[in-house]
Protein backbone atom coordinates (compact mmCIF):
# COMPACT_ATOMS: atom_id res chain seq x y z
CA UNK A 1 0.00 0.00 0.00
CA UNK A 2 1.37 3.38 -0.98
CA UNK A 3 2.15 5.60 2.00
CA UNK A 4 2.16 9.39 1.98
CA UNK A 5 3.61 11.04 5.03
CA UNK A 6 3.32 14.68 5.80
CA UNK A 7 5.09 16.54 8.51
CA UNK A 8 4.52 18.35 10.61
CA UNK A 9 0.85 17.51 11.19
CA UNK A 10 0.36 20.64 13.25
CA UNK A 11 2.17 23.91 12.67
CA UNK A 12 1.74 27.08 14.63
CA UNK A 13 3.75 29.98 13.37
CA UNK A 14 3.99 33.68 13.81
CA UNK A 15 3.15 36.08 11.03
CA UNK A 16 6.17 37.04 9.00
CA UNK A 17 8.01 33.77 9.59
CA UNK A 18 9.05 31.14 7.05
CA UNK A 19 8.45 27.43 7.26
CA UNK A 20 8.42 24.29 5.12
CA UNK A 21 5.94 21.41 5.08
CA UNK A 22 7.28 18.08 3.88
CA UNK A 23 5.54 15.32 1.96
CA UNK A 24 7.28 11.95 1.55
CA UNK A 25 5.79 9.10 -0.44
CA UNK A 26 6.69 5.46 -0.84
CA UNK A 27 6.34 4.74 -4.56
CA UNK A 28 7.56 6.10 -7.84
CA UNK A 29 5.41 8.89 -9.12
CA UNK A 30 5.93 12.11 -11.00
CA UNK A 31 2.54 13.54 -10.22
CA UNK A 32 1.90 15.30 -6.97
CA UNK A 33 -0.76 17.76 -5.91
CA UNK A 34 -1.15 20.21 -3.05
CA UNK A 35 -4.58 21.15 -1.75
CA UNK A 36 -5.80 23.62 0.82
CA UNK A 37 -8.83 23.02 3.03
CA UNK A 38 -10.48 25.67 5.17
CA UNK A 39 -12.62 24.52 8.12
CA UNK A 40 -15.94 23.14 6.91
CA UNK A 41 -14.96 23.61 3.28
CA UNK A 42 -13.86 21.34 0.48
CA UNK A 43 -10.41 20.96 -1.01
CA UNK A 44 -9.04 23.75 -3.14
CA UNK A 45 -6.28 22.93 -5.59
CA UNK A 46 -3.08 24.88 -4.99
CA UNK A 47 -0.37 23.28 -7.08
CA UNK A 48 -0.01 20.55 -9.67
CA UNK A 49 3.53 19.16 -9.97
CA UNK A 50 4.00 16.87 -12.94
CA UNK A 51 7.73 16.27 -13.31
CA UNK A 52 10.94 15.91 -11.38
CA UNK A 53 12.32 19.28 -10.39
CA UNK A 54 8.99 21.04 -10.90
CA UNK A 55 8.68 24.23 -8.89
CA UNK A 56 5.58 26.36 -8.71
CA UNK A 57 4.90 29.54 -6.79
CA UNK A 58 1.75 31.40 -5.93
CA UNK A 59 2.00 34.35 -3.60
CA UNK A 60 3.68 33.32 -0.38
CA UNK A 61 3.57 29.60 -1.21
CA UNK A 62 6.08 27.66 -3.25
CA UNK A 63 5.90 23.94 -3.99
CA UNK A 64 8.60 21.68 -5.38
CA UNK A 65 8.93 18.04 -6.36
CA UNK A 66 11.95 15.74 -6.21
CA UNK A 67 10.82 12.41 -7.64
CA UNK A 68 14.15 10.70 -6.96
CA UNK A 69 13.91 11.49 -3.27
CA UNK A 70 10.12 10.92 -3.38
CA UNK A 71 9.73 14.24 -1.64
CA UNK A 72 7.68 17.35 -2.16
CA UNK A 73 7.90 20.51 -0.13
CA UNK A 74 5.52 23.39 0.42
CA UNK A 75 7.42 26.45 1.53
CA UNK A 76 5.70 29.34 3.25
CA UNK A 77 7.34 32.73 3.07
CA UNK A 78 6.46 35.57 5.45
CA UNK A 79 3.30 33.89 6.67
CA UNK A 80 0.07 35.84 7.07
CA UNK A 81 -3.08 34.95 8.98
CA UNK A 82 -5.01 34.21 5.76
CA UNK A 83 -2.79 31.19 5.18
CA UNK A 84 -4.26 29.45 8.22
CA UNK A 85 -5.82 26.23 6.88
CA UNK A 86 -5.08 22.54 6.49
CA UNK A 87 -2.75 21.63 3.63
CA UNK A 88 -2.78 18.22 1.99
CA UNK A 89 -0.38 16.65 -0.43
CA UNK A 90 -1.66 13.91 -2.70
CA UNK A 91 0.18 11.46 -4.93
CA UNK A 92 -1.09 9.86 -8.13
CA UNK A 93 0.84 6.61 -8.62
CA UNK A 94 -0.81 5.73 -11.91
CA UNK A 95 -0.77 1.99 -11.50
CA UNK A 96 -3.15 -0.64 -12.72
CA UNK A 97 -6.62 -0.57 -11.31
CA UNK A 98 -5.95 2.43 -9.14
CA UNK A 99 -5.38 4.64 -12.15
CA UNK A 100 -6.30 8.17 -11.28
CA UNK A 101 -6.83 7.57 -7.61
CA UNK A 102 -5.06 10.01 -5.30
CA UNK A 103 -3.33 8.96 -2.11
CA UNK A 104 -3.46 11.73 0.47
CA UNK A 105 -1.24 12.65 3.34
CA UNK A 106 -2.93 13.23 6.68
CA UNK A 107 -2.72 16.98 6.27
CA UNK A 108 -0.83 19.77 8.00
CA UNK A 109 -2.99 22.06 10.11
CA UNK A 110 -1.40 25.48 9.89
CA UNK A 111 -2.23 28.28 12.30
CA UNK A 112 -0.65 31.69 11.76
CA UNK A 113 -0.83 34.06 14.71
CA UNK A 114 -0.01 37.77 14.93
CA UNK B 1 -18.11 27.80 -15.13
CA UNK B 2 -19.87 25.66 -12.59
CA UNK B 3 -17.76 23.45 -10.37
CA UNK B 4 -18.52 20.07 -8.89
CA UNK B 5 -21.74 20.11 -6.92
CA UNK B 6 -22.96 17.68 -4.31
CA UNK B 7 -26.26 17.18 -2.55
CA UNK B 8 -27.38 17.19 0.12
CA UNK B 9 -24.79 19.29 1.89
CA UNK B 10 -25.77 17.77 5.22
CA UNK B 11 -27.61 14.57 6.01
CA UNK B 12 -28.58 13.26 9.40
CA UNK B 13 -29.99 9.76 9.41
CA UNK B 14 -30.84 7.07 11.88
CA UNK B 15 -28.77 3.96 12.11
CA UNK B 16 -30.12 1.30 9.78
CA UNK B 17 -31.59 3.68 7.21
CA UNK B 18 -30.41 3.92 3.60
CA UNK B 19 -28.97 7.16 2.20
CA UNK B 20 -28.18 8.43 -1.28
CA UNK B 21 -25.53 11.02 -1.95
CA UNK B 22 -25.41 12.80 -5.28
CA UNK B 23 -22.56 14.29 -7.26
CA UNK B 24 -22.71 16.46 -10.37
CA UNK B 25 -19.26 16.68 -11.94
CA UNK B 26 -17.92 19.51 -14.04
CA UNK B 27 -19.45 19.34 -17.49
CA UNK B 28 -17.24 17.43 -19.88
CA UNK B 29 -15.23 15.67 -17.19
CA UNK B 30 -15.15 11.96 -17.93
CA UNK B 31 -13.57 10.79 -14.68
CA UNK B 32 -15.32 10.97 -11.34
CA UNK B 33 -14.08 9.98 -7.89
CA UNK B 34 -15.58 9.47 -4.46
CA UNK B 35 -13.58 9.95 -1.26
CA UNK B 36 -14.58 10.22 2.34
CA UNK B 37 -12.99 12.24 5.08
CA UNK B 38 -13.28 11.37 8.71
CA UNK B 39 -11.35 12.44 11.78
CA UNK B 40 -9.67 9.15 12.40
CA UNK B 41 -9.01 8.09 8.82
CA UNK B 42 -8.06 11.21 6.92
CA UNK B 43 -9.00 11.21 3.25
CA UNK B 44 -9.96 7.75 2.06
CA UNK B 45 -10.51 6.76 -1.57
CA UNK B 46 -13.75 4.90 -2.26
CA UNK B 47 -14.30 4.44 -5.99
CA UNK B 48 -13.69 6.02 -9.37
CA UNK B 49 -15.61 6.07 -12.64
CA UNK B 50 -14.33 6.33 -16.16
CA UNK B 51 -17.47 7.25 -18.04
CA UNK B 52 -20.19 5.09 -16.52
CA UNK B 53 -17.84 2.27 -15.63
CA UNK B 54 -16.32 1.60 -12.20
CA UNK B 55 -13.57 -0.97 -12.87
CA UNK B 56 -12.36 -1.24 -9.28
CA UNK B 57 -14.75 -1.37 -6.34
CA UNK B 58 -12.25 -2.65 -3.82
CA UNK B 59 -12.05 0.72 -2.07
CA UNK B 60 -15.66 0.59 -0.94
CA UNK B 61 -15.61 -0.11 2.83
CA UNK B 62 -18.29 -2.82 2.78
CA UNK B 63 -20.99 -4.34 0.59
CA UNK B 64 -23.43 -1.83 2.08
CA UNK B 65 -21.81 0.77 -0.17
CA UNK B 66 -22.59 1.01 -3.86
CA UNK B 67 -22.18 3.66 -6.51
CA UNK B 68 -23.38 4.25 -10.00
CA UNK B 69 -22.99 6.84 -12.69
CA UNK B 70 -25.39 7.44 -15.50
CA UNK B 71 -25.07 9.29 -18.77
CA UNK B 72 -21.41 9.91 -18.05
CA UNK B 73 -22.46 12.62 -15.68
CA UNK B 74 -24.30 12.40 -12.35
CA UNK B 75 -23.13 9.85 -9.82
CA UNK B 76 -24.93 8.47 -6.79
CA UNK B 77 -23.27 6.88 -3.79
CA UNK B 78 -25.70 4.72 -1.82
CA UNK B 79 -25.13 3.47 1.68
CA UNK B 80 -27.53 0.81 2.90
CA UNK B 81 -28.30 0.07 6.53
CA UNK B 82 -26.13 2.94 7.73
CA UNK B 83 -23.91 2.48 10.75
CA UNK B 84 -22.41 5.11 13.05
CA UNK B 85 -18.97 4.48 11.61
CA UNK B 86 -20.29 5.69 8.25
CA UNK B 87 -20.44 9.22 9.66
CA UNK B 88 -18.01 11.31 7.63
CA UNK B 89 -17.80 13.94 4.93
CA UNK B 90 -18.20 12.34 1.50
CA UNK B 91 -16.31 14.21 -1.19
CA UNK B 92 -16.75 13.88 -4.91
CA UNK B 93 -14.15 15.00 -7.44
CA UNK B 94 -13.94 15.04 -11.20
CA UNK B 95 -11.18 15.38 -13.74
CA UNK B 96 -11.08 15.90 -17.48
CA UNK B 97 -9.85 12.39 -18.12
CA UNK B 98 -8.59 9.57 -15.94
CA UNK B 99 -5.07 9.68 -14.64
CA UNK B 100 -2.53 12.46 -14.48
CA UNK B 101 -4.99 15.29 -14.44
CA UNK B 102 -6.00 17.63 -11.67
CA UNK B 103 -9.03 16.57 -9.65
CA UNK B 104 -11.56 19.23 -8.72
CA UNK B 105 -13.46 18.62 -5.53
CA UNK B 106 -17.06 19.36 -4.65
CA UNK B 107 -18.16 20.88 -1.33
CA UNK B 108 -18.94 17.49 0.19
CA UNK B 109 -21.87 15.90 1.97
CA UNK B 110 -21.59 15.71 5.74
CA UNK B 111 -23.29 12.49 6.83
CA UNK B 112 -24.18 11.97 10.46
CA UNK B 113 -25.60 8.62 11.54
CA UNK B 114 -27.33 8.75 14.92
PDB file of C-alpha atoms in Angstrom:
ATOM      1  CA  UNK A   1       0.000   0.000   0.000  1.00  0.00           C
ATOM      2  CA  UNK A   2       1.372   3.384  -0.983  1.00  0.00           C
ATOM      3  CA  UNK A   3       2.147   5.603   1.996  1.00  0.00           C
ATOM      4  CA  UNK A   4       2.158   9.386   1.978  1.00  0.00           C
ATOM      5  CA  UNK A   5       3.610  11.038   5.035  1.00  0.00           C
ATOM      6  CA  UNK A   6       3.319  14.682   5.795  1.00  0.00           C
ATOM      7  CA  UNK A   7       5.094  16.538   8.511  1.00  0.00           C
ATOM      8  CA  UNK A   8       4.522  18.355  10.612  1.00  0.00           C
ATOM      9  CA  UNK A   9       0.853  17.507  11.189  1.00  0.00           C
ATOM     10  CA  UNK A  10       0.357  20.643  13.250  1.00  0.00           C
ATOM     11  CA  UNK A  11       2.167  23.908  12.665  1.00  0.00           C
ATOM     12  CA  UNK A  12       1.738  27.081  14.631  1.00  0.00           C
ATOM     13  CA  UNK A  13       3.747  29.980  13.375  1.00  0.00           C
ATOM     14  CA  UNK A  14       3.985  33.684  13.808  1.00  0.00           C
ATOM     15  CA  UNK A  15       3.147  36.082  11.030  1.00  0.00           C
ATOM     16  CA  UNK A  16       6.171  37.038   8.997  1.00  0.00           C
ATOM     17  CA  UNK A  17       8.014  33.773   9.588  1.00  0.00           C
ATOM     18  CA  UNK A  18       9.049  31.142   7.046  1.00  0.00           C
ATOM     19  CA  UNK A  19       8.452  27.425   7.256  1.00  0.00           C
ATOM     20  CA  UNK A  20       8.418  24.286   5.116  1.00  0.00           C
ATOM     21  CA  UNK A  21       5.939  21.412   5.078  1.00  0.00           C
ATOM     22  CA  UNK A  22       7.283  18.077   3.878  1.00  0.00           C
ATOM     23  CA  UNK A  23       5.535  15.323   1.959  1.00  0.00           C
ATOM     24  CA  UNK A  24       7.276  11.951   1.551  1.00  0.00           C
ATOM     25  CA  UNK A  25       5.787   9.100  -0.443  1.00  0.00           C
ATOM     26  CA  UNK A  26       6.689   5.460  -0.845  1.00  0.00           C
ATOM     27  CA  UNK A  27       6.339   4.736  -4.561  1.00  0.00           C
ATOM     28  CA  UNK A  28       7.565   6.098  -7.841  1.00  0.00           C
ATOM     29  CA  UNK A  29       5.407   8.889  -9.120  1.00  0.00           C
ATOM     30  CA  UNK A  30       5.933  12.106 -11.001  1.00  0.00           C
ATOM     31  CA  UNK A  31       2.537  13.536 -10.219  1.00  0.00           C
ATOM     32  CA  UNK A  32       1.903  15.302  -6.969  1.00  0.00           C
ATOM     33  CA  UNK A  33      -0.762  17.758  -5.907  1.00  0.00           C
ATOM     34  CA  UNK A  34      -1.151  20.208  -3.051  1.00  0.00           C
ATOM     35  CA  UNK A  35      -4.579  21.149  -1.750  1.00  0.00           C
ATOM     36  CA  UNK A  36      -5.800  23.621   0.825  1.00  0.00           C
ATOM     37  CA  UNK A  37      -8.831  23.023   3.025  1.00  0.00           C
ATOM     38  CA  UNK A  38     -10.477  25.673   5.175  1.00  0.00           C
ATOM     39  CA  UNK A  39     -12.622  24.518   8.116  1.00  0.00           C
ATOM     40  CA  UNK A  40     -15.943  23.144   6.915  1.00  0.00           C
ATOM     41  CA  UNK A  41     -14.958  23.613   3.285  1.00  0.00           C
ATOM     42  CA  UNK A  42     -13.856  21.339   0.482  1.00  0.00           C
ATOM     43  CA  UNK A  43     -10.407  20.959  -1.009  1.00  0.00           C
ATOM     44  CA  UNK A  44      -9.043  23.746  -3.143  1.00  0.00           C
ATOM     45  CA  UNK A  45      -6.280  22.930  -5.593  1.00  0.00           C
ATOM     46  CA  UNK A  46      -3.083  24.884  -4.991  1.00  0.00           C
ATOM     47  CA  UNK A  47      -0.367  23.279  -7.082  1.00  0.00           C
ATOM     48  CA  UNK A  48      -0.010  20.547  -9.673  1.00  0.00           C
ATOM     49  CA  UNK A  49       3.529  19.161  -9.973  1.00  0.00           C
ATOM     50  CA  UNK A  50       4.003  16.867 -12.941  1.00  0.00           C
ATOM     51  CA  UNK A  51       7.731  16.273 -13.308  1.00  0.00           C
ATOM     52  CA  UNK A  52      10.942  15.907 -11.380  1.00  0.00           C
ATOM     53  CA  UNK A  53      12.319  19.279 -10.389  1.00  0.00           C
ATOM     54  CA  UNK A  54       8.995  21.039 -10.899  1.00  0.00           C
ATOM     55  CA  UNK A  55       8.677  24.227  -8.891  1.00  0.00           C
ATOM     56  CA  UNK A  56       5.578  26.360  -8.708  1.00  0.00           C
ATOM     57  CA  UNK A  57       4.904  29.540  -6.786  1.00  0.00           C
ATOM     58  CA  UNK A  58       1.755  31.403  -5.932  1.00  0.00           C
ATOM     59  CA  UNK A  59       2.001  34.352  -3.602  1.00  0.00           C
ATOM     60  CA  UNK A  60       3.677  33.320  -0.383  1.00  0.00           C
ATOM     61  CA  UNK A  61       3.575  29.604  -1.207  1.00  0.00           C
ATOM     62  CA  UNK A  62       6.075  27.660  -3.254  1.00  0.00           C
ATOM     63  CA  UNK A  63       5.903  23.940  -3.991  1.00  0.00           C
ATOM     64  CA  UNK A  64       8.597  21.675  -5.379  1.00  0.00           C
ATOM     65  CA  UNK A  65       8.932  18.044  -6.360  1.00  0.00           C
ATOM     66  CA  UNK A  66      11.950  15.738  -6.206  1.00  0.00           C
ATOM     67  CA  UNK A  67      10.823  12.412  -7.636  1.00  0.00           C
ATOM     68  CA  UNK A  68      14.150  10.700  -6.957  1.00  0.00           C
ATOM     69  CA  UNK A  69      13.906  11.490  -3.267  1.00  0.00           C
ATOM     70  CA  UNK A  70      10.124  10.917  -3.382  1.00  0.00           C
ATOM     71  CA  UNK A  71       9.727  14.239  -1.639  1.00  0.00           C
ATOM     72  CA  UNK A  72       7.680  17.352  -2.160  1.00  0.00           C
ATOM     73  CA  UNK A  73       7.898  20.507  -0.126  1.00  0.00           C
ATOM     74  CA  UNK A  74       5.517  23.389   0.424  1.00  0.00           C
ATOM     75  CA  UNK A  75       7.419  26.451   1.534  1.00  0.00           C
ATOM     76  CA  UNK A  76       5.697  29.337   3.247  1.00  0.00           C
ATOM     77  CA  UNK A  77       7.343  32.727   3.067  1.00  0.00           C
ATOM     78  CA  UNK A  78       6.458  35.567   5.446  1.00  0.00           C
ATOM     79  CA  UNK A  79       3.298  33.887   6.674  1.00  0.00           C
ATOM     80  CA  UNK A  80       0.073  35.841   7.070  1.00  0.00           C
ATOM     81  CA  UNK A  81      -3.081  34.947   8.981  1.00  0.00           C
ATOM     82  CA  UNK A  82      -5.008  34.211   5.764  1.00  0.00           C
ATOM     83  CA  UNK A  83      -2.787  31.193   5.181  1.00  0.00           C
ATOM     84  CA  UNK A  84      -4.264  29.450   8.222  1.00  0.00           C
ATOM     85  CA  UNK A  85      -5.821  26.233   6.882  1.00  0.00           C
ATOM     86  CA  UNK A  86      -5.077  22.542   6.489  1.00  0.00           C
ATOM     87  CA  UNK A  87      -2.752  21.627   3.634  1.00  0.00           C
ATOM     88  CA  UNK A  88      -2.777  18.219   1.987  1.00  0.00           C
ATOM     89  CA  UNK A  89      -0.379  16.649  -0.431  1.00  0.00           C
ATOM     90  CA  UNK A  90      -1.661  13.906  -2.699  1.00  0.00           C
ATOM     91  CA  UNK A  91       0.180  11.460  -4.934  1.00  0.00           C
ATOM     92  CA  UNK A  92      -1.087   9.857  -8.129  1.00  0.00           C
ATOM     93  CA  UNK A  93       0.841   6.606  -8.618  1.00  0.00           C
ATOM     94  CA  UNK A  94      -0.808   5.734 -11.911  1.00  0.00           C
ATOM     95  CA  UNK A  95      -0.775   1.988 -11.499  1.00  0.00           C
ATOM     96  CA  UNK A  96      -3.152  -0.638 -12.723  1.00  0.00           C
ATOM     97  CA  UNK A  97      -6.624  -0.575 -11.315  1.00  0.00           C
ATOM     98  CA  UNK A  98      -5.946   2.433  -9.139  1.00  0.00           C
ATOM     99  CA  UNK A  99      -5.378   4.640 -12.150  1.00  0.00           C
ATOM    100  CA  UNK A 100      -6.297   8.170 -11.283  1.00  0.00           C
ATOM    101  CA  UNK A 101      -6.826   7.566  -7.608  1.00  0.00           C
ATOM    102  CA  UNK A 102      -5.057  10.010  -5.300  1.00  0.00           C
ATOM    103  CA  UNK A 103      -3.328   8.960  -2.106  1.00  0.00           C
ATOM    104  CA  UNK A 104      -3.463  11.734   0.466  1.00  0.00           C
ATOM    105  CA  UNK A 105      -1.237  12.647   3.339  1.00  0.00           C
ATOM    106  CA  UNK A 106      -2.927  13.232   6.684  1.00  0.00           C
ATOM    107  CA  UNK A 107      -2.719  16.977   6.273  1.00  0.00           C
ATOM    108  CA  UNK A 108      -0.833  19.768   8.003  1.00  0.00           C
ATOM    109  CA  UNK A 109      -2.989  22.057  10.114  1.00  0.00           C
ATOM    110  CA  UNK A 110      -1.396  25.484   9.888  1.00  0.00           C
ATOM    111  CA  UNK A 111      -2.227  28.276  12.304  1.00  0.00           C
ATOM    112  CA  UNK A 112      -0.647  31.686  11.759  1.00  0.00           C
ATOM    113  CA  UNK A 113      -0.830  34.056  14.706  1.00  0.00           C
ATOM    114  CA  UNK A 114      -0.011  37.771  14.934  1.00  0.00           C
TER     115      UNK A 114
ATOM    116  CA  UNK B   1     -18.109  27.805 -15.126  1.00  0.00           C
ATOM    117  CA  UNK B   2     -19.871  25.656 -12.591  1.00  0.00           C
ATOM    118  CA  UNK B   3     -17.759  23.452 -10.371  1.00  0.00           C
ATOM    119  CA  UNK B   4     -18.518  20.070  -8.888  1.00  0.00           C
ATOM    120  CA  UNK B   5     -21.745  20.115  -6.919  1.00  0.00           C
ATOM    121  CA  UNK B   6     -22.965  17.683  -4.306  1.00  0.00           C
ATOM    122  CA  UNK B   7     -26.258  17.185  -2.546  1.00  0.00           C
ATOM    123  CA  UNK B   8     -27.376  17.194   0.118  1.00  0.00           C
ATOM    124  CA  UNK B   9     -24.787  19.294   1.894  1.00  0.00           C
ATOM    125  CA  UNK B  10     -25.768  17.772   5.221  1.00  0.00           C
ATOM    126  CA  UNK B  11     -27.608  14.573   6.013  1.00  0.00           C
ATOM    127  CA  UNK B  12     -28.584  13.262   9.403  1.00  0.00           C
ATOM    128  CA  UNK B  13     -29.993   9.764   9.411  1.00  0.00           C
ATOM    129  CA  UNK B  14     -30.845   7.073  11.879  1.00  0.00           C
ATOM    130  CA  UNK B  15     -28.769   3.957  12.114  1.00  0.00           C
ATOM    131  CA  UNK B  16     -30.122   1.298   9.784  1.00  0.00           C
ATOM    132  CA  UNK B  17     -31.593   3.678   7.210  1.00  0.00           C
ATOM    133  CA  UNK B  18     -30.408   3.920   3.604  1.00  0.00           C
ATOM    134  CA  UNK B  19     -28.974   7.159   2.196  1.00  0.00           C
ATOM    135  CA  UNK B  20     -28.182   8.431  -1.283  1.00  0.00           C
ATOM    136  CA  UNK B  21     -25.532  11.023  -1.953  1.00  0.00           C
ATOM    137  CA  UNK B  22     -25.408  12.796  -5.276  1.00  0.00           C
ATOM    138  CA  UNK B  23     -22.558  14.289  -7.257  1.00  0.00           C
ATOM    139  CA  UNK B  24     -22.712  16.465 -10.368  1.00  0.00           C
ATOM    140  CA  UNK B  25     -19.258  16.679 -11.940  1.00  0.00           C
ATOM    141  CA  UNK B  26     -17.917  19.513 -14.036  1.00  0.00           C
ATOM    142  CA  UNK B  27     -19.453  19.343 -17.493  1.00  0.00           C
ATOM    143  CA  UNK B  28     -17.237  17.432 -19.878  1.00  0.00           C
ATOM    144  CA  UNK B  29     -15.226  15.668 -17.187  1.00  0.00           C
ATOM    145  CA  UNK B  30     -15.153  11.960 -17.934  1.00  0.00           C
ATOM    146  CA  UNK B  31     -13.566  10.793 -14.678  1.00  0.00           C
ATOM    147  CA  UNK B  32     -15.324  10.966 -11.342  1.00  0.00           C
ATOM    148  CA  UNK B  33     -14.079   9.976  -7.895  1.00  0.00           C
ATOM    149  CA  UNK B  34     -15.577   9.474  -4.459  1.00  0.00           C
ATOM    150  CA  UNK B  35     -13.583   9.945  -1.257  1.00  0.00           C
ATOM    151  CA  UNK B  36     -14.577  10.221   2.339  1.00  0.00           C
ATOM    152  CA  UNK B  37     -12.995  12.240   5.077  1.00  0.00           C
ATOM    153  CA  UNK B  38     -13.281  11.371   8.711  1.00  0.00           C
ATOM    154  CA  UNK B  39     -11.346  12.441  11.778  1.00  0.00           C
ATOM    155  CA  UNK B  40      -9.669   9.150  12.400  1.00  0.00           C
ATOM    156  CA  UNK B  41      -9.014   8.085   8.820  1.00  0.00           C
ATOM    157  CA  UNK B  42      -8.058  11.209   6.921  1.00  0.00           C
ATOM    158  CA  UNK B  43      -8.997  11.210   3.246  1.00  0.00           C
ATOM    159  CA  UNK B  44      -9.963   7.747   2.063  1.00  0.00           C
ATOM    160  CA  UNK B  45     -10.510   6.764  -1.569  1.00  0.00           C
ATOM    161  CA  UNK B  46     -13.748   4.901  -2.257  1.00  0.00           C
ATOM    162  CA  UNK B  47     -14.295   4.439  -5.988  1.00  0.00           C
ATOM    163  CA  UNK B  48     -13.685   6.020  -9.372  1.00  0.00           C
ATOM    164  CA  UNK B  49     -15.614   6.073 -12.636  1.00  0.00           C
ATOM    165  CA  UNK B  50     -14.333   6.335 -16.162  1.00  0.00           C
ATOM    166  CA  UNK B  51     -17.466   7.246 -18.044  1.00  0.00           C
ATOM    167  CA  UNK B  52     -20.185   5.093 -16.518  1.00  0.00           C
ATOM    168  CA  UNK B  53     -17.836   2.270 -15.629  1.00  0.00           C
ATOM    169  CA  UNK B  54     -16.315   1.599 -12.199  1.00  0.00           C
ATOM    170  CA  UNK B  55     -13.571  -0.967 -12.865  1.00  0.00           C
ATOM    171  CA  UNK B  56     -12.360  -1.237  -9.281  1.00  0.00           C
ATOM    172  CA  UNK B  57     -14.750  -1.374  -6.339  1.00  0.00           C
ATOM    173  CA  UNK B  58     -12.248  -2.647  -3.819  1.00  0.00           C
ATOM    174  CA  UNK B  59     -12.049   0.725  -2.074  1.00  0.00           C
ATOM    175  CA  UNK B  60     -15.661   0.593  -0.935  1.00  0.00           C
ATOM    176  CA  UNK B  61     -15.611  -0.113   2.833  1.00  0.00           C
ATOM    177  CA  UNK B  62     -18.289  -2.821   2.779  1.00  0.00           C
ATOM    178  CA  UNK B  63     -20.988  -4.338   0.593  1.00  0.00           C
ATOM    179  CA  UNK B  64     -23.430  -1.833   2.079  1.00  0.00           C
ATOM    180  CA  UNK B  65     -21.806   0.766  -0.169  1.00  0.00           C
ATOM    181  CA  UNK B  66     -22.586   1.015  -3.861  1.00  0.00           C
ATOM    182  CA  UNK B  67     -22.181   3.658  -6.512  1.00  0.00           C
ATOM    183  CA  UNK B  68     -23.381   4.254 -10.001  1.00  0.00           C
ATOM    184  CA  UNK B  69     -22.988   6.841 -12.688  1.00  0.00           C
ATOM    185  CA  UNK B  70     -25.395   7.442 -15.500  1.00  0.00           C
ATOM    186  CA  UNK B  71     -25.072   9.287 -18.768  1.00  0.00           C
ATOM    187  CA  UNK B  72     -21.408   9.909 -18.055  1.00  0.00           C
ATOM    188  CA  UNK B  73     -22.460  12.620 -15.676  1.00  0.00           C
ATOM    189  CA  UNK B  74     -24.300  12.404 -12.348  1.00  0.00           C
ATOM    190  CA  UNK B  75     -23.134   9.850  -9.816  1.00  0.00           C
ATOM    191  CA  UNK B  76     -24.928   8.474  -6.791  1.00  0.00           C
ATOM    192  CA  UNK B  77     -23.268   6.877  -3.789  1.00  0.00           C
ATOM    193  CA  UNK B  78     -25.695   4.722  -1.824  1.00  0.00           C
ATOM    194  CA  UNK B  79     -25.131   3.469   1.678  1.00  0.00           C
ATOM    195  CA  UNK B  80     -27.531   0.815   2.899  1.00  0.00           C
ATOM    196  CA  UNK B  81     -28.296   0.071   6.529  1.00  0.00           C
ATOM    197  CA  UNK B  82     -26.128   2.938   7.728  1.00  0.00           C
ATOM    198  CA  UNK B  83     -23.915   2.484  10.750  1.00  0.00           C
ATOM    199  CA  UNK B  84     -22.413   5.111  13.045  1.00  0.00           C
ATOM    200  CA  UNK B  85     -18.966   4.479  11.611  1.00  0.00           C
ATOM    201  CA  UNK B  86     -20.291   5.689   8.247  1.00  0.00           C
ATOM    202  CA  UNK B  87     -20.444   9.221   9.656  1.00  0.00           C
ATOM    203  CA  UNK B  88     -18.009  11.312   7.634  1.00  0.00           C
ATOM    204  CA  UNK B  89     -17.796  13.935   4.926  1.00  0.00           C
ATOM    205  CA  UNK B  90     -18.204  12.345   1.505  1.00  0.00           C
ATOM    206  CA  UNK B  91     -16.311  14.210  -1.192  1.00  0.00           C
ATOM    207  CA  UNK B  92     -16.748  13.882  -4.911  1.00  0.00           C
ATOM    208  CA  UNK B  93     -14.149  14.998  -7.436  1.00  0.00           C
ATOM    209  CA  UNK B  94     -13.943  15.040 -11.201  1.00  0.00           C
ATOM    210  CA  UNK B  95     -11.179  15.375 -13.740  1.00  0.00           C
ATOM    211  CA  UNK B  96     -11.084  15.897 -17.476  1.00  0.00           C
ATOM    212  CA  UNK B  97      -9.846  12.394 -18.120  1.00  0.00           C
ATOM    213  CA  UNK B  98      -8.590   9.566 -15.940  1.00  0.00           C
ATOM    214  CA  UNK B  99      -5.067   9.677 -14.635  1.00  0.00           C
ATOM    215  CA  UNK B 100      -2.532  12.460 -14.480  1.00  0.00           C
ATOM    216  CA  UNK B 101      -4.992  15.295 -14.441  1.00  0.00           C
ATOM    217  CA  UNK B 102      -6.001  17.630 -11.673  1.00  0.00           C
ATOM    218  CA  UNK B 103      -9.026  16.575  -9.654  1.00  0.00           C
ATOM    219  CA  UNK B 104     -11.563  19.228  -8.723  1.00  0.00           C
ATOM    220  CA  UNK B 105     -13.462  18.618  -5.530  1.00  0.00           C
ATOM    221  CA  UNK B 106     -17.056  19.357  -4.647  1.00  0.00           C
ATOM    222  CA  UNK B 107     -18.160  20.878  -1.332  1.00  0.00           C
ATOM    223  CA  UNK B 108     -18.939  17.490   0.186  1.00  0.00           C
ATOM    224  CA  UNK B 109     -21.872  15.901   1.969  1.00  0.00           C
ATOM    225  CA  UNK B 110     -21.593  15.711   5.742  1.00  0.00           C
ATOM    226  CA  UNK B 111     -23.288  12.489   6.829  1.00  0.00           C
ATOM    227  CA  UNK B 112     -24.176  11.966  10.460  1.00  0.00           C
ATOM    228  CA  UNK B 113     -25.602   8.621  11.543  1.00  0.00           C
ATOM    229  CA  UNK B 114     -27.332   8.750  14.921  1.00  0.00           C
TER     230      UNK B 114
END
